Amino acid sequence: MRYILLNKPYEVLTQFTDEAGRQTLKDFVAVPNIYPVGRLDYDSEGLVLLTDDKQLQHRLSEPRFKVPKTYWVQVEGIPTEEALENLRRGVDLKTGYTTPAEVALLSDAPQLWERSKPVRFRANIPTSWVQIRISQGMNRQVRKMTAAVGYPTLRLVRASIADMEVGALQPGKWRELTTDEVQALREDMAAQTAAAGTFKTPNKGTEYWPGGVRPASAKSGQNSAGGYNRGGFGGQGSAKNAGSTGGRDAGRSGTFNAKPAGGKSSGNSIPGKTGSKPGPKSAGRGAGRKPGPAGGGRSGGRG
């Protein structure tokens, strides 16, 4: 098994191929059959874990296994204590609330490498650095969090994954995990797997808003994770639930396909309006019957 930590440079995709010709992981890691655990945005920098250990990769990517990640975030302006506290307790991103985060305003900028494209500089607007540690993985979450409290992100660096730190690893460089690091990672996942044995899947109507209070701006059925409750953890539903609602919830979520194998919906079909002629089998079943009156194609279609 291979376990690799890469310091992903700015403007590099967290994948191995790209039809548009942008830089990918393949330009930096020439190791076959390994895949990234999770993603890191194209315009973000820092640690990415790659492995061919499919079991570990699955567990690290599973939402209910909380793998903490620490980010160093350069923001526009100097956040107030009120803004920092808002980040700590959870931010309303309109699509849902973020989970509580560990947040600290750094007194000094971290010692980092020069970015390939310098951050824009404005003489009349100061910048500052904030350290944010989260276990959640919503799309572009950190950027949305800082923007929501009034301090847009200018630069974003993932400094650590669990207890593995970027350290002196330079952009585009990678290293193998040590035996102790791999063991610690496996033990952590084993402990979380054991704890997950007592995990109960929320009911379909369960919501995750901080304090159990759903804000007035939230849409019906929406949860604080930014998705919609569909009968399972993290929005995962079941075929049973989809069937019991007649496919209504399935149609909205895009998770379920309530169509039969033939590809046409049968729940709201109108006889005689399908636009197709009865096939040979339909004709065969009607053999021996007396011809009906004009327009009897409908009964023939059902027969």
Short mmCIF file of N, CA, C and O in Angstrom, two decimals, residues 4-9 40 44-49 69-72 110-113 129 131 133 155-177 181:
data_model
loop_
_atom_site.label_atom_id
_atom_site.label_comp_id
_atom_site.label_asym_id
_atom_site.label_seq_id
_atom_site.Cartn_x
_atom_site.Cartn_y
_atom_site.Cartn_z
N ILE A 4 0.71 8.75 0.36
CA ILE A 4 1.53 9.88 -0.08
C ILE A 4 0.89 11.21 0.30
O ILE A 4 -0.32 11.41 0.12
N LEU A 5 1.70 12.12 0.82
CA LEU A 5 1.27 13.48 1.10
C LEU A 5 1.88 14.40 0.06
O LEU A 5 3.10 14.44 -0.11
N LEU A 6 1.03 15.14 -0.63
CA LEU A 6 1.48 16.09 -1.64
C LEU A 6 1.10 17.50 -1.22
O LEU A 6 0.00 17.73 -0.73
N ASN A 7 2.02 18.44 -1.44
CA ASN A 7 1.70 19.85 -1.27
C ASN A 7 1.23 20.34 -2.64
O ASN A 7 2.02 20.64 -3.53
N LYS A 8 -0.11 20.40 -2.81
CA LYS A 8 -0.68 20.78 -4.10
C LYS A 8 -0.46 22.27 -4.36
O LYS A 8 -0.85 23.11 -3.55
N PRO A 9 0.13 22.60 -5.49
CA PRO A 9 0.32 24.02 -5.81
C PRO A 9 -0.99 24.70 -6.19
O PRO A 9 -2.01 24.06 -6.43
N LEU A 40 -9.32 19.23 -3.08
CA LEU A 40 -8.84 20.55 -2.67
C LEU A 40 -9.03 21.45 -3.88
O LEU A 40 -8.60 21.10 -4.99
N SER A 44 -6.87 26.61 -4.43
CA SER A 44 -6.35 26.46 -3.07
C SER A 44 -5.04 25.68 -3.11
O SER A 44 -4.73 25.01 -4.10
N GLU A 45 -4.29 25.77 -2.03
CA GLU A 45 -2.98 25.12 -1.96
C GLU A 45 -2.91 24.23 -0.72
O GLU A 45 -3.74 24.35 0.18
N GLY A 46 -1.89 23.37 -0.69
CA GLY A 46 -1.63 22.62 0.53
C GLY A 46 -1.80 21.13 0.41
O GLY A 46 -1.76 20.57 -0.69
N LEU A 47 -2.01 20.49 1.56
CA LEU A 47 -1.93 19.04 1.66
C LEU A 47 -3.07 18.31 0.96
O LEU A 47 -4.24 18.65 1.10
N VAL A 48 -2.66 17.26 0.23
CA VAL A 48 -3.58 16.30 -0.35
C VAL A 48 -3.02 14.91 -0.04
O VAL A 48 -1.82 14.68 -0.24
N LEU A 49 -3.86 14.01 0.44
CA LEU A 49 -3.45 12.64 0.72
C LEU A 49 -3.84 11.75 -0.44
O LEU A 49 -4.98 11.81 -0.91
N LYS A 69 -9.38 18.92 9.37
CA LYS A 69 -8.43 19.54 8.45
C LYS A 69 -8.24 20.99 8.89
O LYS A 69 -9.22 21.68 9.19
N THR A 70 -6.99 21.43 8.89
CA THR A 70 -6.67 22.78 9.33
C THR A 70 -6.27 23.63 8.12
O THR A 70 -5.48 23.19 7.28
N TYR A 71 -6.81 24.84 8.06
CA TYR A 71 -6.53 25.75 6.94
C TYR A 71 -5.97 27.07 7.46
O TYR A 71 -6.41 27.57 8.51
N TRP A 72 -5.02 27.62 6.72
CA TRP A 72 -4.55 28.97 6.96
C TRP A 72 -5.19 29.84 5.89
O TRP A 72 -5.03 29.61 4.68
N PRO A 110 1.71 33.10 8.55
CA PRO A 110 2.52 31.87 8.54
C PRO A 110 3.64 31.97 7.51
O PRO A 110 3.51 32.67 6.49
N GLN A 111 4.74 31.29 7.79
CA GLN A 111 5.88 31.29 6.87
C GLN A 111 5.58 30.36 5.70
O GLN A 111 5.67 29.13 5.83
N LEU A 112 5.21 30.96 4.57
CA LEU A 112 4.80 30.17 3.41
C LEU A 112 5.65 30.49 2.20
O LEU A 112 6.35 31.50 2.13
N TRP A 113 5.56 29.62 1.23
CA TRP A 113 6.20 29.80 -0.06
C TRP A 113 5.48 30.90 -0.85
O TRP A 113 4.34 31.26 -0.55
N TRP A 129 -4.52 36.88 8.73
CA TRP A 129 -4.56 35.43 8.59
C TRP A 129 -5.38 34.81 9.71
O TRP A 129 -5.24 35.18 10.88
N GLN A 131 -6.73 30.97 11.25
CA GLN A 131 -6.60 29.50 11.23
C GLN A 131 -7.97 28.89 11.51
O GLN A 131 -8.60 29.21 12.52
N ARG A 133 -10.12 25.18 11.64
CA ARG A 133 -10.06 23.71 11.68
C ARG A 133 -11.49 23.16 11.65
O ARG A 133 -12.30 23.46 12.53
N ARG A 155 -6.39 34.04 0.02
CA ARG A 155 -5.51 32.89 -0.18
C ARG A 155 -5.89 31.80 0.81
O ARG A 155 -6.18 32.10 1.98
N LEU A 156 -5.87 30.56 0.35
CA LEU A 156 -6.29 29.45 1.20
C LEU A 156 -5.28 28.31 1.10
O LEU A 156 -4.99 27.82 0.01
N VAL A 157 -4.74 27.91 2.26
CA VAL A 157 -3.73 26.85 2.31
C VAL A 157 -4.18 25.79 3.31
O VAL A 157 -4.45 26.13 4.48
N ARG A 158 -4.26 24.55 2.88
CA ARG A 158 -4.54 23.46 3.82
C ARG A 158 -3.24 23.08 4.51
O ARG A 158 -2.31 22.57 3.88
N ALA A 159 -3.18 23.32 5.81
CA ALA A 159 -1.94 23.13 6.56
C ALA A 159 -1.79 21.74 7.14
O ALA A 159 -0.67 21.26 7.34
N SER A 160 -2.93 21.06 7.40
CA SER A 160 -2.83 19.72 7.97
C SER A 160 -4.08 18.91 7.69
O SER A 160 -5.17 19.46 7.49
N ILE A 161 -3.88 17.59 7.68
CA ILE A 161 -4.97 16.62 7.60
C ILE A 161 -4.79 15.72 8.82
O ILE A 161 -3.76 15.05 8.93
N ALA A 162 -5.75 15.71 9.72
CA ALA A 162 -5.59 15.02 11.01
C ALA A 162 -4.33 15.57 11.69
O ALA A 162 -4.23 16.77 11.88
N ASP A 163 -3.36 14.71 11.97
CA ASP A 163 -2.12 15.18 12.61
C ASP A 163 -0.95 15.29 11.62
O ASP A 163 0.19 15.51 12.03
N MET A 164 -1.24 15.14 10.34
CA MET A 164 -0.19 15.22 9.31
C MET A 164 -0.09 16.66 8.81
O MET A 164 -1.08 17.21 8.31
N GLU A 165 1.08 17.27 8.96
CA GLU A 165 1.25 18.69 8.65
C GLU A 165 2.07 18.90 7.38
O GLU A 165 2.89 18.05 7.01
N VAL A 166 1.85 20.06 6.75
CA VAL A 166 2.58 20.36 5.54
C VAL A 166 4.06 20.59 5.84
O VAL A 166 4.93 20.24 5.03
N GLY A 167 4.36 21.16 7.00
CA GLY A 167 5.76 21.34 7.41
C GLY A 167 6.60 22.06 6.37
O GLY A 167 6.21 23.11 5.85
N ALA A 168 7.74 21.47 6.04
CA ALA A 168 8.67 22.07 5.08
C ALA A 168 8.44 21.59 3.66
O ALA A 168 9.22 21.91 2.75
N LEU A 169 7.37 20.84 3.44
CA LEU A 169 7.08 20.31 2.11
C LEU A 169 6.74 21.46 1.16
O LEU A 169 5.82 22.25 1.40
N GLN A 170 7.48 21.57 0.08
CA GLN A 170 7.30 22.67 -0.86
C GLN A 170 6.24 22.34 -1.92
O GLN A 170 5.93 21.17 -2.15
N PRO A 171 5.67 23.34 -2.57
CA PRO A 171 4.64 23.10 -3.58
C PRO A 171 5.13 22.16 -4.68
O PRO A 171 6.24 22.31 -5.19
N GLY A 172 4.30 21.17 -5.00
CA GLY A 172 4.66 20.20 -6.04
C GLY A 172 5.48 19.03 -5.52
O GLY A 172 5.71 18.07 -6.26
N LYS A 173 5.91 19.08 -4.28
CA LYS A 173 6.71 18.00 -3.70
C LYS A 173 5.83 17.08 -2.87
O LYS A 173 4.80 17.50 -2.33
N TRP A 174 6.27 15.83 -2.72
CA TRP A 174 5.50 14.87 -1.94
C TRP A 174 6.41 13.95 -1.16
O TRP A 174 7.61 13.87 -1.42
N ARG A 175 5.83 13.28 -0.19
CA ARG A 175 6.58 12.32 0.62
C ARG A 175 5.66 11.17 1.02
O ARG A 175 4.44 11.30 1.04
N GLU A 176 6.29 10.03 1.33
CA GLU A 176 5.54 8.88 1.83
C GLU A 176 5.22 9.10 3.31
O GLU A 176 6.02 9.69 4.05
N LEU A 177 4.08 8.63 3.75
CA LEU A 177 3.78 8.64 5.17
C LEU A 177 4.69 7.67 5.90
O LEU A 177 5.06 6.62 5.35
N GLU A 181 2.72 7.17 11.11
CA GLU A 181 1.61 7.97 10.61
C GLU A 181 0.50 7.10 10.04
O GLU A 181 -0.69 7.35 10.28
#
